[in-house]
Short mmCIF file of N, CA and C in Angstrom, two decimals:
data_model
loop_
_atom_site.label_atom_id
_atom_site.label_comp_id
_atom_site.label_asym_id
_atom_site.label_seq_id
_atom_site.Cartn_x
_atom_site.Cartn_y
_atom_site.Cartn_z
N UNK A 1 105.38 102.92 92.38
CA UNK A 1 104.27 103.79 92.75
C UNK A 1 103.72 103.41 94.12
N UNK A 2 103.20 102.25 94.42
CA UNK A 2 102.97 101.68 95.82
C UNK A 2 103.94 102.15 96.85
N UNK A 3 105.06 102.31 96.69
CA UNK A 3 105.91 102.56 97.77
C UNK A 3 105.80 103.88 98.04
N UNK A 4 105.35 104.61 97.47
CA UNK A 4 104.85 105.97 97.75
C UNK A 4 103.56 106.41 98.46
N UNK A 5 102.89 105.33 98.01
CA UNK A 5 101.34 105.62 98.35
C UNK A 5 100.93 105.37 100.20
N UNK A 6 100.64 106.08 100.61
CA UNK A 6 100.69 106.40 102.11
C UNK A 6 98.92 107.21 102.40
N UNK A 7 98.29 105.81 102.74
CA UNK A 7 97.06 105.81 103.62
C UNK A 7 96.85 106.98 104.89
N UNK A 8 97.19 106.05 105.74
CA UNK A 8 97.31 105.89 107.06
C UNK A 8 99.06 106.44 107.75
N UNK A 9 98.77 107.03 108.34
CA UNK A 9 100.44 107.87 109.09
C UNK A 9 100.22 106.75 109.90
N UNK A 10 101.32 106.58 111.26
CA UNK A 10 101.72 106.07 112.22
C UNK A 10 101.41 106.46 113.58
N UNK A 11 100.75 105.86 114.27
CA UNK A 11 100.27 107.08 115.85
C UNK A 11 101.23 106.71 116.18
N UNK A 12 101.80 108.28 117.24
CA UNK A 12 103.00 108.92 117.53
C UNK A 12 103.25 108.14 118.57
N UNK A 13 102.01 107.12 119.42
CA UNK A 13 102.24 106.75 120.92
C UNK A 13 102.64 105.41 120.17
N UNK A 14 102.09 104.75 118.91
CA UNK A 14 102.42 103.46 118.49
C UNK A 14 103.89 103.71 118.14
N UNK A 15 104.40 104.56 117.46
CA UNK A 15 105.66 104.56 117.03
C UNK A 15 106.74 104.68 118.34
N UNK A 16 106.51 105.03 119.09
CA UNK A 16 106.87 104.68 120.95
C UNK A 16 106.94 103.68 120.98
N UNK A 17 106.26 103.14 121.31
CA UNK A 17 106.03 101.14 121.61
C UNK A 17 106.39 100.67 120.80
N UNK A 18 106.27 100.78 119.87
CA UNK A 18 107.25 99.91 118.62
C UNK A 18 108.86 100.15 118.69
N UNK A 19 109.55 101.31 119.14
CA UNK A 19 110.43 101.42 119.37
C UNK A 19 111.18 100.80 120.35
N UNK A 20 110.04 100.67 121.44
CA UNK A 20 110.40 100.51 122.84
C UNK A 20 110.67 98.42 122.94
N UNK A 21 109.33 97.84 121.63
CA UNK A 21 109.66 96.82 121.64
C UNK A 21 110.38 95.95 121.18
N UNK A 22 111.27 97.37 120.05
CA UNK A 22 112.48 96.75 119.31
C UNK A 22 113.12 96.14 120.11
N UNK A 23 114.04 96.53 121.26
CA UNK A 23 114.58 96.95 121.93
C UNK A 23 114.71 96.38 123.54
N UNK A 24 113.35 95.56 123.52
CA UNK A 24 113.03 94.69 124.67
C UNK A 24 114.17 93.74 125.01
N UNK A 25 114.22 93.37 126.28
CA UNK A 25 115.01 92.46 126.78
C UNK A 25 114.69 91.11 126.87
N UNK A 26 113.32 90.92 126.75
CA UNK A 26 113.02 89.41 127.42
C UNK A 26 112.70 88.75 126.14
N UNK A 27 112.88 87.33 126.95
CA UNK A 27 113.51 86.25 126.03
C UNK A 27 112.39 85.55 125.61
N UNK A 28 110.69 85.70 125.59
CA UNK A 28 109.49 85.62 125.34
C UNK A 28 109.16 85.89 123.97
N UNK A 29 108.37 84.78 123.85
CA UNK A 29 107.43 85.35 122.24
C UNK A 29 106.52 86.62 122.25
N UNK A 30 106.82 87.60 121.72
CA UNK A 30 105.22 88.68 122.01
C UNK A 30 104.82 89.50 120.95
N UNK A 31 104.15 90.15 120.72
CA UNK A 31 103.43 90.28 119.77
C UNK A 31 102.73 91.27 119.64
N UNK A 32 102.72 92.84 119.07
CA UNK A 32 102.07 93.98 118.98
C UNK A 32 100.83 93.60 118.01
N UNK A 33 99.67 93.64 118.11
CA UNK A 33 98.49 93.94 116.90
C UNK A 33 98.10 95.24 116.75
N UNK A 34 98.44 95.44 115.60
CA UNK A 34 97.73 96.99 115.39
C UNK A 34 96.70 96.86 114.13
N UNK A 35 95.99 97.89 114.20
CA UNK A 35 94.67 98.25 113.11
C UNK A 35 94.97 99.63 112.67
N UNK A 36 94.10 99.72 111.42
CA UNK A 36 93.54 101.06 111.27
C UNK A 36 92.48 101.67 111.88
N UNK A 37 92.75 102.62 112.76
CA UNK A 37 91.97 103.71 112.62
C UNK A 37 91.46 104.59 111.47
N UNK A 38 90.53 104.26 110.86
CA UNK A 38 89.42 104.83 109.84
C UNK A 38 89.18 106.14 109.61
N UNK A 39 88.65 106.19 110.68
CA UNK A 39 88.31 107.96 111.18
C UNK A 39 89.07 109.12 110.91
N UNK A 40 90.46 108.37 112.13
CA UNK A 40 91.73 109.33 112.46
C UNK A 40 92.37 108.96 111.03
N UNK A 41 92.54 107.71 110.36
CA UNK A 41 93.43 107.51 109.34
C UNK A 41 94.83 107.62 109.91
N UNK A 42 95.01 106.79 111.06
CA UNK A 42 96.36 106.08 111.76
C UNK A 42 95.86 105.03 111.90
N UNK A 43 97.40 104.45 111.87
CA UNK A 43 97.52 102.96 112.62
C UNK A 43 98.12 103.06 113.62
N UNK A 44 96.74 102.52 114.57
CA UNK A 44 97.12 102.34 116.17
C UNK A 44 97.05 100.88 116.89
N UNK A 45 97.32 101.11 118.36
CA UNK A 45 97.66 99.91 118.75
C UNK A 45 96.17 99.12 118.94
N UNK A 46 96.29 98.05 118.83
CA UNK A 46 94.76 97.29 119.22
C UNK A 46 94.90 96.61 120.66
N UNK A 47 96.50 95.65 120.31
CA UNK A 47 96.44 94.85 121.60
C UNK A 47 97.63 93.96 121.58
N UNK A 48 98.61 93.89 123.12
CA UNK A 48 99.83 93.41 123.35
C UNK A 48 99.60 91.93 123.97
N UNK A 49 100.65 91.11 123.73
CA UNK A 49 100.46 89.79 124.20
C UNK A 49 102.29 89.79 124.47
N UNK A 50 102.26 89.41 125.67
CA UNK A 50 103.58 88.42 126.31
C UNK A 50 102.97 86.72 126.42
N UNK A 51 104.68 86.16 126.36
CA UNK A 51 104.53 84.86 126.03
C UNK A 51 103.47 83.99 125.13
N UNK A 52 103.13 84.70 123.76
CA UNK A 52 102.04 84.24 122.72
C UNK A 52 103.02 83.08 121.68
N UNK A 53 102.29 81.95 121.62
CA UNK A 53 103.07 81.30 120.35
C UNK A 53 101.82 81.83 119.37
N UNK A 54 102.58 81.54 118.20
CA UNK A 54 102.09 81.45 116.61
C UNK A 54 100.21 81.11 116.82
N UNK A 55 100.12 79.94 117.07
CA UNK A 55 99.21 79.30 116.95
C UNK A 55 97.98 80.20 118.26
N UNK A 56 98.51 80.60 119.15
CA UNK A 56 97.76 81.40 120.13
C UNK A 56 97.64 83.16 119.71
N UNK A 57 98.67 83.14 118.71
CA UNK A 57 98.55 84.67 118.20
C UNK A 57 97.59 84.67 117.00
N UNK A 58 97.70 83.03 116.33
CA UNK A 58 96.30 83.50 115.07
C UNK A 58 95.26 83.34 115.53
N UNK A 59 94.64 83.20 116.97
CA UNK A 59 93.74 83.06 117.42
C UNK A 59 92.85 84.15 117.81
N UNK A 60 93.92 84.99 118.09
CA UNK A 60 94.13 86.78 118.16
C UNK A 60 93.27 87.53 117.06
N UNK A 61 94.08 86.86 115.71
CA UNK A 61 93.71 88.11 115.10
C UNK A 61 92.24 87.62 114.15
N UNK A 62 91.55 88.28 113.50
CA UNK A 62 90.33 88.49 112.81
C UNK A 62 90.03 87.92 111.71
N UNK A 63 89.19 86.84 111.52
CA UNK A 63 89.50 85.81 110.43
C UNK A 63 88.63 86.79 109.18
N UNK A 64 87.92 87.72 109.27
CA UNK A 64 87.73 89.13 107.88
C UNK A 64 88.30 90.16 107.99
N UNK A 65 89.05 90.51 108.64
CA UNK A 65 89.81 92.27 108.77
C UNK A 65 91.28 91.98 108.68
N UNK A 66 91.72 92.63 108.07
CA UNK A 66 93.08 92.72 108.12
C UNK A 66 93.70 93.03 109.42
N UNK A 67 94.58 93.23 109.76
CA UNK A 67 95.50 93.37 110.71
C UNK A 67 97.12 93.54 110.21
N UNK A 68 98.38 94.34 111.10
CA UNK A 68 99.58 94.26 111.44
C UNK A 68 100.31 93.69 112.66
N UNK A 69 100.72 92.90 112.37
CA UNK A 69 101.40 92.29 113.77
C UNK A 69 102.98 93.09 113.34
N UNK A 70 103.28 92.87 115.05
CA UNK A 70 104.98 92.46 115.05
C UNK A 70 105.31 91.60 115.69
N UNK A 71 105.68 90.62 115.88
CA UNK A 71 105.74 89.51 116.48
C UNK A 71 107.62 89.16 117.00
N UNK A 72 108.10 89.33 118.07
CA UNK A 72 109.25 88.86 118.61
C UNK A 72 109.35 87.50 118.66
N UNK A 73 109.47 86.32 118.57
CA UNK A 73 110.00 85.08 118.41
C UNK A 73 111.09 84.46 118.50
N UNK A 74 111.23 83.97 119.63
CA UNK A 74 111.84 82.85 120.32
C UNK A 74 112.95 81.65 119.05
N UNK A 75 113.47 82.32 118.04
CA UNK A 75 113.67 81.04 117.03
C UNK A 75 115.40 80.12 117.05
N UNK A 76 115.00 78.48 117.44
CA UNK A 76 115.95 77.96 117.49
C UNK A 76 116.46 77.53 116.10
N UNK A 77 117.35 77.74 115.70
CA UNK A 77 118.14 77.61 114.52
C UNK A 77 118.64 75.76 115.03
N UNK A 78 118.79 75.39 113.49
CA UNK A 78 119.02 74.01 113.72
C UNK A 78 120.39 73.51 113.98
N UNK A 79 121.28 74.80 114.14
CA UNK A 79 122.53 74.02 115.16
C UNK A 79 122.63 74.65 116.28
N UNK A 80 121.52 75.05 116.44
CA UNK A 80 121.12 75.40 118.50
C UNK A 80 121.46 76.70 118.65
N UNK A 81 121.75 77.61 117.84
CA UNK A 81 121.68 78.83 117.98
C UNK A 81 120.68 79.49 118.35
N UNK A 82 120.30 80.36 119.29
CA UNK A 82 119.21 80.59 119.64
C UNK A 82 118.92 82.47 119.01
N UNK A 83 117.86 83.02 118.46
CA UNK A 83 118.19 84.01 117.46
C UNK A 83 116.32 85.04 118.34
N UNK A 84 116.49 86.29 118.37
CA UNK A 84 115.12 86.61 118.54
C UNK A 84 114.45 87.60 117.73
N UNK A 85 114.35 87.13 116.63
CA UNK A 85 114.01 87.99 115.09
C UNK A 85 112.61 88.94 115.34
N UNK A 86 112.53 89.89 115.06
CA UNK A 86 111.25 90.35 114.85
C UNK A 86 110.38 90.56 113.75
N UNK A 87 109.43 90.08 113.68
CA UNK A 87 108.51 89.70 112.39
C UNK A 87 108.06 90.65 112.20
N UNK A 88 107.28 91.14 110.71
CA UNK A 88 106.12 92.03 110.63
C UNK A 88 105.16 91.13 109.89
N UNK A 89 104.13 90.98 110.31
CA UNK A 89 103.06 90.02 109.67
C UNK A 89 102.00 90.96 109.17
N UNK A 90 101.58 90.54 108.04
CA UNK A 90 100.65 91.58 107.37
C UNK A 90 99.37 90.49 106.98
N UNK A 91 98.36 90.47 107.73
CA UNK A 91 97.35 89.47 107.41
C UNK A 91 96.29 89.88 106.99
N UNK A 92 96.28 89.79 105.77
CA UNK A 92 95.25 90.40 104.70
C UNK A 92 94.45 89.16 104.13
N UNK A 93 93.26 88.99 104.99
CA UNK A 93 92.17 87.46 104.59
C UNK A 93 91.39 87.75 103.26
N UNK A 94 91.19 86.72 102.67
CA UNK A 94 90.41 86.75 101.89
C UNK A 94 88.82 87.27 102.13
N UNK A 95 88.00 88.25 101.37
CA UNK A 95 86.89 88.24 101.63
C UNK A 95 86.85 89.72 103.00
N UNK A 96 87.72 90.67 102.55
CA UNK A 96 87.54 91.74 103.35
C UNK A 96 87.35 92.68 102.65
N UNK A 97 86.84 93.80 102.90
CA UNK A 97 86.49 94.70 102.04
C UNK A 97 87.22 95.35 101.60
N UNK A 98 87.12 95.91 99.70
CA UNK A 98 88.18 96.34 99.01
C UNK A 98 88.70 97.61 99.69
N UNK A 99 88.23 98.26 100.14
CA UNK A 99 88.32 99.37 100.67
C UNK A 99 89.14 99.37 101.90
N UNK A 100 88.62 98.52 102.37
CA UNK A 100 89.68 98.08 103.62
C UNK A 100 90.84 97.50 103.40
N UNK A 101 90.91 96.59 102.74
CA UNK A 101 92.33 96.27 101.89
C UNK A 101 93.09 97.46 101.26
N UNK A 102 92.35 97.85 100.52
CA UNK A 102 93.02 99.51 100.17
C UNK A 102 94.14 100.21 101.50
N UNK A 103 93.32 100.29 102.17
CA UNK A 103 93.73 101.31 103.23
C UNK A 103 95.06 100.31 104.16
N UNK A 104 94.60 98.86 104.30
CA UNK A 104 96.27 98.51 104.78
C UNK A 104 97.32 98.24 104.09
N UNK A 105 96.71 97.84 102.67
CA UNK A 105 97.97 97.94 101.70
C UNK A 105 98.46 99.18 102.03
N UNK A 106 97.83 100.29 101.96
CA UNK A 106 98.67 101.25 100.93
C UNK A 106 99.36 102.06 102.39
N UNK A 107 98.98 101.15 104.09
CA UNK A 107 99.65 101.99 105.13
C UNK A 107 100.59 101.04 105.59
N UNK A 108 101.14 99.78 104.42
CA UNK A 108 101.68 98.89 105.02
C UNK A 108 103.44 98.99 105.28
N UNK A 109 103.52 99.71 104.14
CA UNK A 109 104.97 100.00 103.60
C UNK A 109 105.87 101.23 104.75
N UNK A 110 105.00 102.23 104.68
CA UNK A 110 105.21 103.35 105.91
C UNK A 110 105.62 102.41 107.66
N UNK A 111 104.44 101.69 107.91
CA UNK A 111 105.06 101.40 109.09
C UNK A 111 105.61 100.71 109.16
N UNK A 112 106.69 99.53 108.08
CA UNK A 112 107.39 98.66 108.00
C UNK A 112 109.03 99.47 107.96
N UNK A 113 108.55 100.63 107.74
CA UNK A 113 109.87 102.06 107.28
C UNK A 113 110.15 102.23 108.94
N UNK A 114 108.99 102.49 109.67
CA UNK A 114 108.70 103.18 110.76
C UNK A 114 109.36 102.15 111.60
N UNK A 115 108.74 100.93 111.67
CA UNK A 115 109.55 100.07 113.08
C UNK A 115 110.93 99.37 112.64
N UNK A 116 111.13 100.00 111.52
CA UNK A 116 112.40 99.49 110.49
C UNK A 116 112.61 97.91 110.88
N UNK A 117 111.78 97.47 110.61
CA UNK A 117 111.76 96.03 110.21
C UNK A 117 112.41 95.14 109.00
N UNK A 118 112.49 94.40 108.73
CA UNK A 118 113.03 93.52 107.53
C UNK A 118 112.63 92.45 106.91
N UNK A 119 112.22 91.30 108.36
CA UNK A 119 111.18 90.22 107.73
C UNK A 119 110.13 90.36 107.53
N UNK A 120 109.40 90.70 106.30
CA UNK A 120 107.72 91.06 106.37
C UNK A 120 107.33 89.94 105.54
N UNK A 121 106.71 89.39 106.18
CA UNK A 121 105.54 88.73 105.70
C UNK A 121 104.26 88.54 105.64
N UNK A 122 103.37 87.85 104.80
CA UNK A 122 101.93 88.10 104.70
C UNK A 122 101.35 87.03 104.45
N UNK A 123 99.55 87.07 105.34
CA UNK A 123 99.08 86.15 105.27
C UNK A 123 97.62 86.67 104.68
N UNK A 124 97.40 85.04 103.90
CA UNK A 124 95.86 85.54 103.46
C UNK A 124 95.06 84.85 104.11
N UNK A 125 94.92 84.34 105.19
CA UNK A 125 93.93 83.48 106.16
C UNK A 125 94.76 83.00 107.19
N UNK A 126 94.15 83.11 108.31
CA UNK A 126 94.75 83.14 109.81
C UNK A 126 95.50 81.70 110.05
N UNK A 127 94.65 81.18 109.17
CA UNK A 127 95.08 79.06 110.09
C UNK A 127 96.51 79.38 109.34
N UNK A 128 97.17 79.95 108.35
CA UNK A 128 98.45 80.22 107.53
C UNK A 128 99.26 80.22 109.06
N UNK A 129 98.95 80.70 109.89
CA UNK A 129 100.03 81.59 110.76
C UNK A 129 100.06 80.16 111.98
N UNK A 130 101.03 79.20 111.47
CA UNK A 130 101.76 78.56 112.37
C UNK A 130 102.80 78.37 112.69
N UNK A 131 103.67 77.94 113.98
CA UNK A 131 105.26 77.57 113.95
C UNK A 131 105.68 77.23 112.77
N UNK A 132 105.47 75.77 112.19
CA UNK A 132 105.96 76.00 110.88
C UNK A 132 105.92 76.38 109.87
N UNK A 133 105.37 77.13 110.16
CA UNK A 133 105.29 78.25 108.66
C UNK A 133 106.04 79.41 109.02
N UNK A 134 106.01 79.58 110.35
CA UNK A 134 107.07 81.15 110.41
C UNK A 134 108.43 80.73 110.31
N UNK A 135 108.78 79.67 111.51
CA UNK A 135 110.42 78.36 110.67
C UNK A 135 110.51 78.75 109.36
N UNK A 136 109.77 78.45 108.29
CA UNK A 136 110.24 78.22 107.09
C UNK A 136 110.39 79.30 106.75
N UNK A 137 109.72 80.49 106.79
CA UNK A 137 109.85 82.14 106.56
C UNK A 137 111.46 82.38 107.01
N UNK A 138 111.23 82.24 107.88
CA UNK A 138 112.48 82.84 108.91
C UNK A 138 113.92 81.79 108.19
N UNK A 139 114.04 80.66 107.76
CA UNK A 139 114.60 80.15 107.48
C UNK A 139 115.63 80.48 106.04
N UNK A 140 114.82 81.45 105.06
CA UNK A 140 115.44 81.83 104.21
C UNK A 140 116.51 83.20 104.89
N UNK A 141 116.23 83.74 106.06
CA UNK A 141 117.07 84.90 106.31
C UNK A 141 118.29 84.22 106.72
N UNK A 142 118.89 82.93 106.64
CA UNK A 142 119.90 83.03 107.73
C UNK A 142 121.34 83.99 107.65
#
């Protein structure tokens, strides 16, 4: 039933940039944040970061509001393979309003369809979102 349930559509200019950052060339950590728009009932862009680590991107995001990242990452595999995975981070804190939780759950699934992503993961409090914790995420895909 959840996988059906669809909040929030995708803004048409975000689904651009998300495309565009599949697709990027450079060899940098970076990082899309997007929100809901309430009003409109899209998820749009909030705010782009080149060269962000982990620890400078949870600094970013909102220790009561949810948020969507996509995060490009730099990840060295431990026999030196060098790999540049793209994340979807879904950071849903404790202590945000049900309603608001409502609305990114249920627009989370759509734009994970939309930037056709694969690694999704989720956080329930920002300090969660460090190098090693995305390592170990990333570590079960090999």
């Amino acid at each position: 039933m959840s996988d059906s349930l669809v909040v929030c559509e995708v803004d048409p200019e975000l689904q651009e940039k998300l495309r565009k950052f599949r697709f990027r060339k450079e060899t940098d950590n970076a990082a899309i944040i997007m929100k809901v728009d309430k009003d409109r009932q899209l998820v749009v862009l909030e705010e782009e970061f080149q060269n962000i680590s982990p620890e400078e991107l949870k600094m970013e995001l909102p220790e009561r509001q949810p948020r969507f990242v996509v995060y490009s990452y730099k990840y060295v595999h431990a026999d030196g393979r060098v790999s540049y995975p793209l994340c979807f981070i879904f950071s849903s804190p404790v202590g945000c309003k049900p309603e608001q939780q409502m609305m990114y759950a249920g627009s989370k699934n759509r734009l994970v369809q939309t930037a056709e992503l694969t690694k999704v993961f989720e956080i329930r409090t920002t300090d969660d979102l460090t190098e090693a914790w995305l390592k170990e995420k990333l570590s079960f895909f090999r």
